PDB file of C-alpha atoms in Angstrom:
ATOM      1  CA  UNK A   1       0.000   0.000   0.000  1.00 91.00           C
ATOM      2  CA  UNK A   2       1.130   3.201  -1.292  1.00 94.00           C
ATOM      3  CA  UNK A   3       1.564   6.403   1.532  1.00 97.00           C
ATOM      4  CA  UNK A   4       2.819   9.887   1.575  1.00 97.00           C
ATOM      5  CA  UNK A   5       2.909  11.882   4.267  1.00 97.00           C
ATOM      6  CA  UNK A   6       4.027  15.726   4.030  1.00 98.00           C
ATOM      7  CA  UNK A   7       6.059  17.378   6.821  1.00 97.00           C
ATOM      8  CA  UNK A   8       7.321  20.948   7.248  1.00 96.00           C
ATOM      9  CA  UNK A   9       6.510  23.675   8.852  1.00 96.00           C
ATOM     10  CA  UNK A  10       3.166  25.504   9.465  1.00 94.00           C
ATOM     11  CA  UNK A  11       3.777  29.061   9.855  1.00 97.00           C
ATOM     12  CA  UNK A  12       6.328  30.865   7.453  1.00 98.00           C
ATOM     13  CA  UNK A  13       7.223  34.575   7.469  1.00 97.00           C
ATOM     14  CA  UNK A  14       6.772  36.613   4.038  1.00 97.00           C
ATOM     15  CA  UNK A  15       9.806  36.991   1.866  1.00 97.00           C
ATOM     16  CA  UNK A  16      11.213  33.681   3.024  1.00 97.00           C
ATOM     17  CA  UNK A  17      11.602  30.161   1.991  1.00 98.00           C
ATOM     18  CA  UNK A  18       9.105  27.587   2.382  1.00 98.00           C
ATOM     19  CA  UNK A  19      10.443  23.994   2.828  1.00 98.00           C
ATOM     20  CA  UNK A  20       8.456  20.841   2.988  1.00 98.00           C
ATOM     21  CA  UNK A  21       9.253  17.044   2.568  1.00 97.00           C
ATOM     22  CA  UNK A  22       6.992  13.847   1.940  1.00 97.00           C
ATOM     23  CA  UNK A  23       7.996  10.679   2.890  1.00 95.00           C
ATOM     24  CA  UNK A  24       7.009   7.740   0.525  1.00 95.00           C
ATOM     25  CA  UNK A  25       6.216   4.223   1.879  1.00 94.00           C
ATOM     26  CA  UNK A  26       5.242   1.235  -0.053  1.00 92.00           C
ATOM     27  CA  UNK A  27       6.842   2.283  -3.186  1.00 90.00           C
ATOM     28  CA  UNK A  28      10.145   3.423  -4.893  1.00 87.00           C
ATOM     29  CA  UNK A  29      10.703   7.396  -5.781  1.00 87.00           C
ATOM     30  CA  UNK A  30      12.965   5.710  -8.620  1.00 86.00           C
ATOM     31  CA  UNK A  31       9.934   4.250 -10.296  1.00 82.00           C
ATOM     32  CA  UNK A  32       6.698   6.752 -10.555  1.00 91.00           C
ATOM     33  CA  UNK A  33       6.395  10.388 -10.552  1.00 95.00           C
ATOM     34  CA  UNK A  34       6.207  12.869  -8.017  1.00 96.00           C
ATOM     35  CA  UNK A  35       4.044  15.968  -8.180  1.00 98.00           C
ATOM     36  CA  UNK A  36       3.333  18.823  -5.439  1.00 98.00           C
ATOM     37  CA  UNK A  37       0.022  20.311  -5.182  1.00 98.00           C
ATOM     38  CA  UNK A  38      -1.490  23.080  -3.421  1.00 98.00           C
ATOM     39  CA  UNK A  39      -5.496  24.237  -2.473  1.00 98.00           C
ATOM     40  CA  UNK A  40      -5.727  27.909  -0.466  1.00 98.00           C
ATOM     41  CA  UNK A  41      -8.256  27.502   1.866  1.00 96.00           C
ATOM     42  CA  UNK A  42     -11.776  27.388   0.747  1.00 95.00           C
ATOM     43  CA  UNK A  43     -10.087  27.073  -3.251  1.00 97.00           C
ATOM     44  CA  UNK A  44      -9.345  24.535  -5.734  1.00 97.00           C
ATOM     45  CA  UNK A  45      -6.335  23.000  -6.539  1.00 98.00           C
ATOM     46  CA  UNK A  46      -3.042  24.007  -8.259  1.00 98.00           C
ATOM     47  CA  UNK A  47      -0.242  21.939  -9.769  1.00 98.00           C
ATOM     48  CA  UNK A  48       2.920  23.422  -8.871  1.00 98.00           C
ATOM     49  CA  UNK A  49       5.825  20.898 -10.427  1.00 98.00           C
ATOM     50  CA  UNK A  50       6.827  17.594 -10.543  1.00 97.00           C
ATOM     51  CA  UNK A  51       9.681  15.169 -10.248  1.00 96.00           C
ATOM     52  CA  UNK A  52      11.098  11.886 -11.798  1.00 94.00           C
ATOM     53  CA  UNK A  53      14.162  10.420 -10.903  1.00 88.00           C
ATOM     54  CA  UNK A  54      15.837   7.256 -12.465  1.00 85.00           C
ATOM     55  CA  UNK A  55      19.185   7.514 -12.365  1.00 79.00           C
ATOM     56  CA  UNK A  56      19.320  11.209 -14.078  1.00 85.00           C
ATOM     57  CA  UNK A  57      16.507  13.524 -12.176  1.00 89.00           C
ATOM     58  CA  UNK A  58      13.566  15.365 -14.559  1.00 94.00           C
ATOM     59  CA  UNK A  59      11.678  18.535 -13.373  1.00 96.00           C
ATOM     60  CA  UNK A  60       8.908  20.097 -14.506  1.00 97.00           C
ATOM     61  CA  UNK A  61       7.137  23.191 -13.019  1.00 98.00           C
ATOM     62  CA  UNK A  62       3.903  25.209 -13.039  1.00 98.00           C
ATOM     63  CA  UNK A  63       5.059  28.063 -15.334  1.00 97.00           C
ATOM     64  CA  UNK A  64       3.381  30.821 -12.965  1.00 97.00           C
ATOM     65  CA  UNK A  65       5.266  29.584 -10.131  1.00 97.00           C
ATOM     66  CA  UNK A  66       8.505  28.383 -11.456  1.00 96.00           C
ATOM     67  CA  UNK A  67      10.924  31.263 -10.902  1.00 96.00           C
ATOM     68  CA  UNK A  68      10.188  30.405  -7.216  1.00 98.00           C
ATOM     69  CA  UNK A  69      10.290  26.950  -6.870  1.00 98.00           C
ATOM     70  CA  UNK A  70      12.556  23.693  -6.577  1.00 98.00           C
ATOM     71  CA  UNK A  71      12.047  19.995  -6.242  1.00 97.00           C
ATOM     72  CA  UNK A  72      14.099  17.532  -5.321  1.00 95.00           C
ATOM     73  CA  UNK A  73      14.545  13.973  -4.254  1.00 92.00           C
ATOM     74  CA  UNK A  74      16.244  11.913  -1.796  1.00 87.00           C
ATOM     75  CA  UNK A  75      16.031   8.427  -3.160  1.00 74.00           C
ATOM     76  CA  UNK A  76      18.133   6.986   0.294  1.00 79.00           C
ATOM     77  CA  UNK A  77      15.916   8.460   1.977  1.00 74.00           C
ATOM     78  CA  UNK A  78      12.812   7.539  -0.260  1.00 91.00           C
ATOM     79  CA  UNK A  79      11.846  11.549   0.456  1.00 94.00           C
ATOM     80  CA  UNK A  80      11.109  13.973  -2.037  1.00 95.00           C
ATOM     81  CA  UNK A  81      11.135  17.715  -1.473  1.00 97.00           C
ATOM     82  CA  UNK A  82       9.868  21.252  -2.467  1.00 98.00           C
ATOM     83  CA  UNK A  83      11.162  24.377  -1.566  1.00 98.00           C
ATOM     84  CA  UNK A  84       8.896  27.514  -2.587  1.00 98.00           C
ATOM     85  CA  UNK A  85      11.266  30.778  -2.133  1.00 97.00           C
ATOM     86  CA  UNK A  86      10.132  34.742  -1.919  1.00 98.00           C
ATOM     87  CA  UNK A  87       7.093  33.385   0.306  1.00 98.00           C
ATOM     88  CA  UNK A  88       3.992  35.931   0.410  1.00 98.00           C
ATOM     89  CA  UNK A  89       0.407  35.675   1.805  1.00 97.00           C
ATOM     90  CA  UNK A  90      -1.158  34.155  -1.647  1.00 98.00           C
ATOM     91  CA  UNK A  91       1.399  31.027  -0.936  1.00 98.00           C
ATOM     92  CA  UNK A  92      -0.773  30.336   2.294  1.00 98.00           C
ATOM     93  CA  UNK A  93      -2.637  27.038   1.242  1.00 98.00           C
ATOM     94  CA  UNK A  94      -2.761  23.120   1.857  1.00 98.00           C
ATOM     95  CA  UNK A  95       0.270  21.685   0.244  1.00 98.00           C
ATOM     96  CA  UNK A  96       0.125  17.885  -1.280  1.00 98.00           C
ATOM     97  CA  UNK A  97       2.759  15.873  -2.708  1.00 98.00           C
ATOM     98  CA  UNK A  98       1.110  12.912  -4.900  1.00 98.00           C
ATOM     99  CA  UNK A  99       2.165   9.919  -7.489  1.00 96.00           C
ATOM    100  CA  UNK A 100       1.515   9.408 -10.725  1.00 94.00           C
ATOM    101  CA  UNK A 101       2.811   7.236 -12.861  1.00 90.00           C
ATOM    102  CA  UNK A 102       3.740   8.845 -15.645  1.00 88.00           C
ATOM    103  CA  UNK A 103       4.112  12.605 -17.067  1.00 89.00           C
ATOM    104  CA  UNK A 104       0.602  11.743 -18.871  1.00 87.00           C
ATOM    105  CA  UNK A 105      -1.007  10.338 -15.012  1.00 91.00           C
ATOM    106  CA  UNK A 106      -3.913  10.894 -13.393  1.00 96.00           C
ATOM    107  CA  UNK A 107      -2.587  11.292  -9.411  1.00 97.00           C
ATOM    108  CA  UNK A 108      -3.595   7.978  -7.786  1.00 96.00           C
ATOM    109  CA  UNK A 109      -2.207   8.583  -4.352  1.00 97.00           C
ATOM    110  CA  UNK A 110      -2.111  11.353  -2.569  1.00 98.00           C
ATOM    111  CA  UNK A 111      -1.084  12.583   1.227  1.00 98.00           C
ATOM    112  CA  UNK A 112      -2.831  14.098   3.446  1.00 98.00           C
ATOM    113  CA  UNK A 113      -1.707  17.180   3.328  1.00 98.00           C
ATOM    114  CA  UNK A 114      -0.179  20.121   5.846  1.00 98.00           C
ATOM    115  CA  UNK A 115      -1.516  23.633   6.391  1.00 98.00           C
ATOM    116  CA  UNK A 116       1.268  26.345   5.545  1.00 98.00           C
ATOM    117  CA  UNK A 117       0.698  29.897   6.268  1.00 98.00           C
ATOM    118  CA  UNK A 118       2.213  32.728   5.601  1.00 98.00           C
ATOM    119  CA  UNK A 119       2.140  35.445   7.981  1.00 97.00           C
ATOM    120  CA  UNK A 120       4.380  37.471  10.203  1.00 95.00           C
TER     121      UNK A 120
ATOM    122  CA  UNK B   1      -2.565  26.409 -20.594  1.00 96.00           C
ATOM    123  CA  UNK B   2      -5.705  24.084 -20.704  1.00 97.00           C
ATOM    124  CA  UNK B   3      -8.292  26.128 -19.066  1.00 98.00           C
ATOM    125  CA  UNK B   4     -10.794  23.464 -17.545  1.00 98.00           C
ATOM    126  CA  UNK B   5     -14.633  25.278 -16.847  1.00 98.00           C
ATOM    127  CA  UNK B   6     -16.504  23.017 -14.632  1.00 98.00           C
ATOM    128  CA  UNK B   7     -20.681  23.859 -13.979  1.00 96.00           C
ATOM    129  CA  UNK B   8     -22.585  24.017 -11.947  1.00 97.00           C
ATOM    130  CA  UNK B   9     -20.156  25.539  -9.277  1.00 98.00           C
ATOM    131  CA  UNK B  10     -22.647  23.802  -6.596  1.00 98.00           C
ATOM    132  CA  UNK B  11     -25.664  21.193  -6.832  1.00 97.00           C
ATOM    133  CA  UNK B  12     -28.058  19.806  -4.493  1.00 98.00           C
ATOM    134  CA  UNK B  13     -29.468  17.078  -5.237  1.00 97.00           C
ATOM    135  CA  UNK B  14     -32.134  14.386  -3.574  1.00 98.00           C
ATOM    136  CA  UNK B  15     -31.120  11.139  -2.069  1.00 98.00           C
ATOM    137  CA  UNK B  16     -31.411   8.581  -5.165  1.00 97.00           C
ATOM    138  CA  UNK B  17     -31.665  10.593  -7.573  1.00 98.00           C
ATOM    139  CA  UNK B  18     -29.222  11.247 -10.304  1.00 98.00           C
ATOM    140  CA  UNK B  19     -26.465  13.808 -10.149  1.00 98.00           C
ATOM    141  CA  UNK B  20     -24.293  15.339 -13.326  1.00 98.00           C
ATOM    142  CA  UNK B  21     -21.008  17.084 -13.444  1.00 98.00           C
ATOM    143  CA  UNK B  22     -19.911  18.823 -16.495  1.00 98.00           C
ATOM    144  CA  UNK B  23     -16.376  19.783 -17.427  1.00 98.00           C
ATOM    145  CA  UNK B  24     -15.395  21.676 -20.688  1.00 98.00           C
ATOM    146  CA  UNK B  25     -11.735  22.021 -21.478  1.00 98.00           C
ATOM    147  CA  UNK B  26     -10.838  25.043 -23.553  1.00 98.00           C
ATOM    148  CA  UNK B  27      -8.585  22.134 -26.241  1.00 97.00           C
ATOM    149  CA  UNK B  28      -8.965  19.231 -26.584  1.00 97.00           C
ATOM    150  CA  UNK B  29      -7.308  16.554 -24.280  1.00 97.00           C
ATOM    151  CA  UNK B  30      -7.851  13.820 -26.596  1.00 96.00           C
ATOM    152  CA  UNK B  31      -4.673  11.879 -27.796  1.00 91.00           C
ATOM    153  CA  UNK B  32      -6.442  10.528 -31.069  1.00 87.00           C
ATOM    154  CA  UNK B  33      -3.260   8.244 -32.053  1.00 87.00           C
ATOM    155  CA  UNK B  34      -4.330   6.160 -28.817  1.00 88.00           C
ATOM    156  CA  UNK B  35      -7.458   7.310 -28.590  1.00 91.00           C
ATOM    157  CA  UNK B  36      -7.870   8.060 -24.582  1.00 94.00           C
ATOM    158  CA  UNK B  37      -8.704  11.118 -23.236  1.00 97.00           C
ATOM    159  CA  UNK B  38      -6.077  12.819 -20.857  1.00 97.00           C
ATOM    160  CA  UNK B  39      -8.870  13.496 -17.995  1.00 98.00           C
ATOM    161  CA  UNK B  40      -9.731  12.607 -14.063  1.00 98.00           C
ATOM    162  CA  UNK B  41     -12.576  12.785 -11.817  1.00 98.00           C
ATOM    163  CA  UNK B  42     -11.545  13.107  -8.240  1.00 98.00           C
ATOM    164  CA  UNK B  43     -14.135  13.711  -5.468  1.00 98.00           C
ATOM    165  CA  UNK B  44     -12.758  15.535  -2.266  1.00 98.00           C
ATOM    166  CA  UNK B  45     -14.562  14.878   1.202  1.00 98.00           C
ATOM    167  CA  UNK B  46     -13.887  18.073   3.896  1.00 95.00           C
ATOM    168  CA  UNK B  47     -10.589  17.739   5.306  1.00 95.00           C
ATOM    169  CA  UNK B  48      -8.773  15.223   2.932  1.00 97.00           C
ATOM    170  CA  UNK B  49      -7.079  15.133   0.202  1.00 98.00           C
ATOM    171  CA  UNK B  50      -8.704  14.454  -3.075  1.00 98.00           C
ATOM    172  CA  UNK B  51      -9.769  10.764  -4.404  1.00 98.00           C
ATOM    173  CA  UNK B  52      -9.184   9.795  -7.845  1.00 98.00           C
ATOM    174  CA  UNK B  53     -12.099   8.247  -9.024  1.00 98.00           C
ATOM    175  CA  UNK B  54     -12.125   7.839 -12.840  1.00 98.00           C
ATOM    176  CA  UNK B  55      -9.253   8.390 -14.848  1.00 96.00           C
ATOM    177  CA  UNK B  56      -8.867   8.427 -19.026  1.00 96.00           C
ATOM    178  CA  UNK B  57     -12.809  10.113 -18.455  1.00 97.00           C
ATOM    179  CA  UNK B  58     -14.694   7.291 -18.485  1.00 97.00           C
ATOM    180  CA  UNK B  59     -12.198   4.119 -16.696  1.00 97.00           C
ATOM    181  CA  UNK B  60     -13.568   3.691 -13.065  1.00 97.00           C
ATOM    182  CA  UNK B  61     -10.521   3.231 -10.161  1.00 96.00           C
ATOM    183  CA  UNK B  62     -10.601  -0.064  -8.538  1.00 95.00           C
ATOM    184  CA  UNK B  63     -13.427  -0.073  -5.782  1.00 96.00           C
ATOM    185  CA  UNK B  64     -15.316   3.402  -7.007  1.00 98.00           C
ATOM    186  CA  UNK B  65     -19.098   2.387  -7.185  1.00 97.00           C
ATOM    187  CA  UNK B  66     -20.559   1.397 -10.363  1.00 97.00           C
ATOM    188  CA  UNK B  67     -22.963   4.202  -9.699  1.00 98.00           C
ATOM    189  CA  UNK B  68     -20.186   6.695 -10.732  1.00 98.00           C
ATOM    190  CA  UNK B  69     -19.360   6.917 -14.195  1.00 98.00           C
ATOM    191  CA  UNK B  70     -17.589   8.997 -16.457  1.00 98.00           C
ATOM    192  CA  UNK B  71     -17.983   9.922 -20.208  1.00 98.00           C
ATOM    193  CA  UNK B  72     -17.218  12.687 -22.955  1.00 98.00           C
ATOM    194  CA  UNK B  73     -14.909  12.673 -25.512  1.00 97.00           C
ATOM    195  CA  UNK B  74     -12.294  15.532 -26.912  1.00 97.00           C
ATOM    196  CA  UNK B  75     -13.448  19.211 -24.684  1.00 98.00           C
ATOM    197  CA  UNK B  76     -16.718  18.126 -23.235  1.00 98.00           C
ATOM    198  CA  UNK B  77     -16.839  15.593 -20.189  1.00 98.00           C
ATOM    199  CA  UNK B  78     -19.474  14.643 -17.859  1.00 98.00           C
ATOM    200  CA  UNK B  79     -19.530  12.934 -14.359  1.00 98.00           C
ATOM    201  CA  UNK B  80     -22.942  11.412 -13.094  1.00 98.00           C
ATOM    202  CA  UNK B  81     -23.587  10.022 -10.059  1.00 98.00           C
ATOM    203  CA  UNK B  82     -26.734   7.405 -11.086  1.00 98.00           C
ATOM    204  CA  UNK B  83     -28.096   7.359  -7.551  1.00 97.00           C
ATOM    205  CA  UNK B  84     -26.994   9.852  -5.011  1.00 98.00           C
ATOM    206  CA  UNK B  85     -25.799   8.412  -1.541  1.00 98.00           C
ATOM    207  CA  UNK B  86     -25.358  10.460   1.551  1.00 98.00           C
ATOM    208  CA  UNK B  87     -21.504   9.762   1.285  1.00 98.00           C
ATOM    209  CA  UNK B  88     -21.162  11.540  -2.196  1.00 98.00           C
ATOM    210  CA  UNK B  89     -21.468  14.794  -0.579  1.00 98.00           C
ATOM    211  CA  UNK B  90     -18.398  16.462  -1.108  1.00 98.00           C
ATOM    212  CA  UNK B  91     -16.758  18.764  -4.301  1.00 98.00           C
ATOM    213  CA  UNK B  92     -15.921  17.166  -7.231  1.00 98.00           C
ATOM    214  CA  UNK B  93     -13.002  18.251  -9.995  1.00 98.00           C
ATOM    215  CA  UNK B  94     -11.941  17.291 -13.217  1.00 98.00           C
ATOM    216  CA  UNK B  95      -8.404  17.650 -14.316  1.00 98.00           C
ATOM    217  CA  UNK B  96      -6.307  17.470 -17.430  1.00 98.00           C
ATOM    218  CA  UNK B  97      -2.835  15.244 -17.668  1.00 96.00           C
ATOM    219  CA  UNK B  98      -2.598  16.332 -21.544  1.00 95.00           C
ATOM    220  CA  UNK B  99      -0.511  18.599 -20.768  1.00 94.00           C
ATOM    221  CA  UNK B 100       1.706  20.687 -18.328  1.00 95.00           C
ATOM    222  CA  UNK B 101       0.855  22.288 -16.565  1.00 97.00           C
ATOM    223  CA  UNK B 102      -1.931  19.981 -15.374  1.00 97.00           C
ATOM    224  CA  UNK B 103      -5.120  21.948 -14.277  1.00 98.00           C
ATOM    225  CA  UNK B 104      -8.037  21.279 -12.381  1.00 98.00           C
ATOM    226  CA  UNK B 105     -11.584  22.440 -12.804  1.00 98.00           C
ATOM    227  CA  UNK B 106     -12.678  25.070 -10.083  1.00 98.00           C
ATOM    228  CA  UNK B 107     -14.858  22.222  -8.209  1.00 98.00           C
ATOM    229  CA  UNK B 108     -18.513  21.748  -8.061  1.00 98.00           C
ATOM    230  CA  UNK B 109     -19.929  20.949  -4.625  1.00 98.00           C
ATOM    231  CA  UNK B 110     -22.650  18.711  -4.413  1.00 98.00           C
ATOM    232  CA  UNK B 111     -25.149  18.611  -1.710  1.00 98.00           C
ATOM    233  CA  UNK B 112     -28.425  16.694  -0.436  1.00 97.00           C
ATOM    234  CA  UNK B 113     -31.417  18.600  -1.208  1.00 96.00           C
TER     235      UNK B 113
END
């Protein structure tokens, strides 16, 4: 059985650097997808990038976001991570790393996701 | 970017009776050289994350009631719920894998009436 489970912090201050992790159990990060996904409160839902690693390591990111962001993985550590820089309030959302298997995947596992807000 | 238009925004509906979704796409997600759609269903209960329930618009995910199903072909996609059960209450989205970056429908929330 597939999990994910997000960890970072909850509160970040503006202008800074947001830094989360999720932790994959009951499957490799060298053979799927990884994606990061993000829902403000009380909105829908917004792809920010994904990554595949096997062997080399492939990126792709959400245009609108992707002066700001980075992912990376940790395949010792079976850990994948994003870091979203230049932090303001419209970052504050519900932040989900999910699988898919391929670049042309539906996401078929998702965590559960961790509240991040921005605020000083 | 795929824009994807979802309506209604919210529906209430009565127990047992049918509910529909649409989802309109502003290009087409089709990949006519395999012929399958690039689009999802998820449903999304309060407070977790969201569910995938049919993927390639119209293939139910392993243990999804048969009284969800998916259809629509090229922009135009529909979800209906044949017979609605008190634990279908919760927002629905389509989303697009044609191409990056994905997007997601703004989410229709479905209710009991």
């Amino acid at each position: 059985q597939v999990q994910l489970q997000e960890s970072g912090p909850g509160l970040v201050k503006p202008s800074e650097t947001l830094s989360l992790t999720c932790t994959v159990s009951g499957a490799s990060v060298s053979s799927s997808y990884w994606s990061w996904i993000r829902q403000p409160p009380g909105k829908g839902l917004e792809w920010i990038g994904y990554i595949y690693f096997s062997g080399s390591t492939s990126t792709n990111y959400n245009p609108s976001l992707k002066s700001r962001v980075t992912i990376s993985v940790d395949a010792s550590k079976t850990q994948f991570s994003l870091k979203l820089s230049s932090l303001s309030a419209a970052d504050t959302a519900v932040y989900y790393c999910a699988k898919h298997w391929g670049p042309d995947y539906f996401f078929d596992y998702w965590g559960q996701g961790t509240l991040v807000t921005v605020s000083s | 970017d795929i824009v994807m238009t979802q309506s209604p925004d919210s529906l209430a509906v009565s127990l047992g009776e049918k509910a529909t979704i649409n989802c309109k796409s502003s290009q087409s997600v089709l990949h006519s050289s395999i012929n399958k759609n690039y689009l999802a269903w998820y449903q999304q209960k309060p407070g977790q994350p969201p569910k995938l329930l049919i993927n390639w618009a119209s293939t139910r995910e392993s243990g999804v009631p048969d009284r969800f199903s998916g259809s629509g072909s090229g922009t135009d996609f529909t979800l209906t719920i044949s017979s609605l059960q008190a634990e279908d209450v919760a927002v629905y989205y389509c989303q697009q894998c044609h191409s990056t970056p994905y997007t997601f429908g703004q989410g229709t929330k479905l209710e009991i009436k």
